[in-house]
Coordinates of C-alpha atoms and ligand atoms in Angstrom, one line a residue:
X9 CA 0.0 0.0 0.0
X10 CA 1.1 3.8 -0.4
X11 CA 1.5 5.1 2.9
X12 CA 2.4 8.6 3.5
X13 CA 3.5 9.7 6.7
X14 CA 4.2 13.4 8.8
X15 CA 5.1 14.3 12.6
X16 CA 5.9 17.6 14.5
X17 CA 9.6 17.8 16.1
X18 CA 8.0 15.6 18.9
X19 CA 7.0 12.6 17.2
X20 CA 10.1 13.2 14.7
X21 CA 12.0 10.8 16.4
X22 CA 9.9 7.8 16.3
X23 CA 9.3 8.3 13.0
X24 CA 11.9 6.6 12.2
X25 CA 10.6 3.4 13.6
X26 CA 7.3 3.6 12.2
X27 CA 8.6 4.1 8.3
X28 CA 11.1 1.5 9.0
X29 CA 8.7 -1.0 10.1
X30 CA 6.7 0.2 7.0
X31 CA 8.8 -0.6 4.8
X32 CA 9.4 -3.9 6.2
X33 CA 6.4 -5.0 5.8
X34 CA 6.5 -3.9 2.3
X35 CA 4.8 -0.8 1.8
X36 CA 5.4 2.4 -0.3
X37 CA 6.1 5.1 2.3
X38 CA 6.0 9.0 1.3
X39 CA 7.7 11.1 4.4
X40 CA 6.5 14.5 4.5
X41 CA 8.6 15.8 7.8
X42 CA 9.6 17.0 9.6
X43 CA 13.3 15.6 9.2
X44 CA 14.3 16.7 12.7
X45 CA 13.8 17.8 16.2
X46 CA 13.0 21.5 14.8
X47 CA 9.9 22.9 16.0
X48 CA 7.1 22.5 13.9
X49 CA 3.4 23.1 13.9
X50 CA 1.1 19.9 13.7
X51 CA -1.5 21.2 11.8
X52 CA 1.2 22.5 8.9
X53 CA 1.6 18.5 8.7
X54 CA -1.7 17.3 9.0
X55 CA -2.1 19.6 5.4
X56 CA 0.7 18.0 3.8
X57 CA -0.4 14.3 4.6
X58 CA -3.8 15.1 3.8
X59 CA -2.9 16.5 0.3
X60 CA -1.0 13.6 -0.4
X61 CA -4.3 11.4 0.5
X62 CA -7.0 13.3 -1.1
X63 CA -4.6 13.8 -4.3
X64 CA -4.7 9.8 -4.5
X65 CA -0.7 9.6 -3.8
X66 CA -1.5 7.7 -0.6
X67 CA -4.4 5.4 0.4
X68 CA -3.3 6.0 3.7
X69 CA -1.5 8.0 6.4
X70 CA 0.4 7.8 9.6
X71 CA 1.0 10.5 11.9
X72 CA 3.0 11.1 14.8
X73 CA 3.0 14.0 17.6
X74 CA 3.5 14.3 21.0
X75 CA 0.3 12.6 22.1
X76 CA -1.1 12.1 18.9
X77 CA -4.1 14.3 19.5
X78 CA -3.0 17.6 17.8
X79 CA -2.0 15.5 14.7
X80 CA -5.8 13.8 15.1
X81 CA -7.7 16.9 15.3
X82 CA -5.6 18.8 12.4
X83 CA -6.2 16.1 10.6
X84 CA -10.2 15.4 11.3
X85 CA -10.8 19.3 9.7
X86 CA -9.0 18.7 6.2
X87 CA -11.7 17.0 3.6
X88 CA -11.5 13.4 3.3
X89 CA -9.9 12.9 6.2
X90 CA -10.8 10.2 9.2
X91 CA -7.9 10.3 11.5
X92 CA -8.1 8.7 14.4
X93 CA -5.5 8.2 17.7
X94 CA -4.9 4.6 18.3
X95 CA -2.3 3.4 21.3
X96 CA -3.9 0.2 21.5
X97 CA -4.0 -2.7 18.8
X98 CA -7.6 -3.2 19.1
X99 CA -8.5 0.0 18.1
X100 CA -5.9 0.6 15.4
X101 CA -7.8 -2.6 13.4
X102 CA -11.1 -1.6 14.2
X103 CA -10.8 2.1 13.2
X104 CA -10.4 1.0 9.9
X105 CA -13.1 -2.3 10.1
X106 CA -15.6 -0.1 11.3
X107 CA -15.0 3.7 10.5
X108 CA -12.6 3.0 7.3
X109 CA -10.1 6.0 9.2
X110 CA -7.7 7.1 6.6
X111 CA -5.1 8.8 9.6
X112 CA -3.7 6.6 12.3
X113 CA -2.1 8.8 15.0
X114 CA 0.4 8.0 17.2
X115 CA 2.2 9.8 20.2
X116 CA 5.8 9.5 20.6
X117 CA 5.7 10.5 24.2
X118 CA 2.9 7.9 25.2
X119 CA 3.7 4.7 23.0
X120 CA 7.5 3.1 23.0
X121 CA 8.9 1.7 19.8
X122 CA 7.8 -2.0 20.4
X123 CA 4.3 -1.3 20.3
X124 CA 4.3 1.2 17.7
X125 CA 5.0 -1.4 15.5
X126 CA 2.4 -3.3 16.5
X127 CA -0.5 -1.0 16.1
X128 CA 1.3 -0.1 12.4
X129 CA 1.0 -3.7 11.7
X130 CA -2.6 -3.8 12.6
X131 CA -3.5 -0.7 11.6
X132 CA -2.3 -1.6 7.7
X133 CA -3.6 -5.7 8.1
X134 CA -7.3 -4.1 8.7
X135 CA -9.8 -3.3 5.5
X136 CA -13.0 -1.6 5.7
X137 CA -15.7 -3.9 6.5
X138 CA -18.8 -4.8 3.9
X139 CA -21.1 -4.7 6.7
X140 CA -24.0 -2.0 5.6
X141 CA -24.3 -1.0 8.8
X142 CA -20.8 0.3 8.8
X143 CA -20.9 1.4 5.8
X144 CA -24.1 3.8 6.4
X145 CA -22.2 5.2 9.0
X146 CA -19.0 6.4 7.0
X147 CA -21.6 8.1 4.5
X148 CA -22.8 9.9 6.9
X149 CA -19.4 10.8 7.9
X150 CA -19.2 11.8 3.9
X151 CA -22.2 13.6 3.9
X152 CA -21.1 15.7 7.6
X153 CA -17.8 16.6 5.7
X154 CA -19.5 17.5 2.2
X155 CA -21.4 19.7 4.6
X156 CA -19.0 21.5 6.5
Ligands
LIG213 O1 -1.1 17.4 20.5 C1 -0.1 18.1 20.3 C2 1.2 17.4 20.2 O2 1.4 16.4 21.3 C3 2.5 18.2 20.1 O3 3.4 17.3 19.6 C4 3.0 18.9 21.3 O4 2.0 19.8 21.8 C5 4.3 19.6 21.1 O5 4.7 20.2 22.3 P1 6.1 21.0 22.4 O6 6.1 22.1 21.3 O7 6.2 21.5 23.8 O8 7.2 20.0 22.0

């Protein structure tokens, strides 16, 4: 899959991990920075990974901040965007089952190395579930963002 993937100068470091265990898993990763501890605004990231996505360069994202929230709620503005902050495997599969989230966020200052690999693993091994039930619901996510 085409990932593409951003973080402020808090989740920079981490980063690393996450596109390393990306690309060991096989997948195309796009880095749109930062590229080091500098500091950086959040929502300036959340546009680039989101252009990348709605321009069809990347099916899906990864971000990483401090806590991941800032990255999640940057994210959650920008048009086509379902970002979601996931620090436990459970949620990082079912985000995308049941609400087909586009954004997996991730905070470097909450989640060590070791399981940030496994909620990239799960997060990429979900797919969006045929169930119509879930499937109503995203549309009316669609319809909420077509509004705003
Ligand atoms: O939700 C926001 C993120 O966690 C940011 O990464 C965090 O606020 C950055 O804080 P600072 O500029 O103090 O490193």
């Amino acid at each position: 899959m085409r990932l593409v993937i951003g973080s402020d100068h808090a989740g920079w470091s981490l980063k690393g991990t996450v596109i390393a265990h990306l690309r060991e898993l096989g997948h195309e990763v796009t880095d749109v920075g930062s590229y080091d501890d500098k500091p950086v605004d959040f929502p300036d990231v959340a546009r680039k990974v989101a252009a990348k996505i709605t321009a069809g360069e990347a099916e899906r994202g990864i971000m990483v901040c401090g806590t991941g929230v800032g990255a999640s709620i940057a994210a959650n503005k920008l048009k086509g965007i379902r970002a979601a902050v996931c620090h436990d495997v459970h949620s990082a599969h079912q985000a995308v089952e049941h609400d087909d989230v586009n954004v997996m966020c991730i905070g470097a200052q909450i989640v060590g190395p070791w399981l940030a690999k496994d909620l990239i693993t799960s997060f990429m091994e979900a797919e969006f579930s045929t169930d119509e039930d879930f499937r109503r619901r995203v549309r009316k996510l669609h319809e909420m963002d077509a509004e705003s």
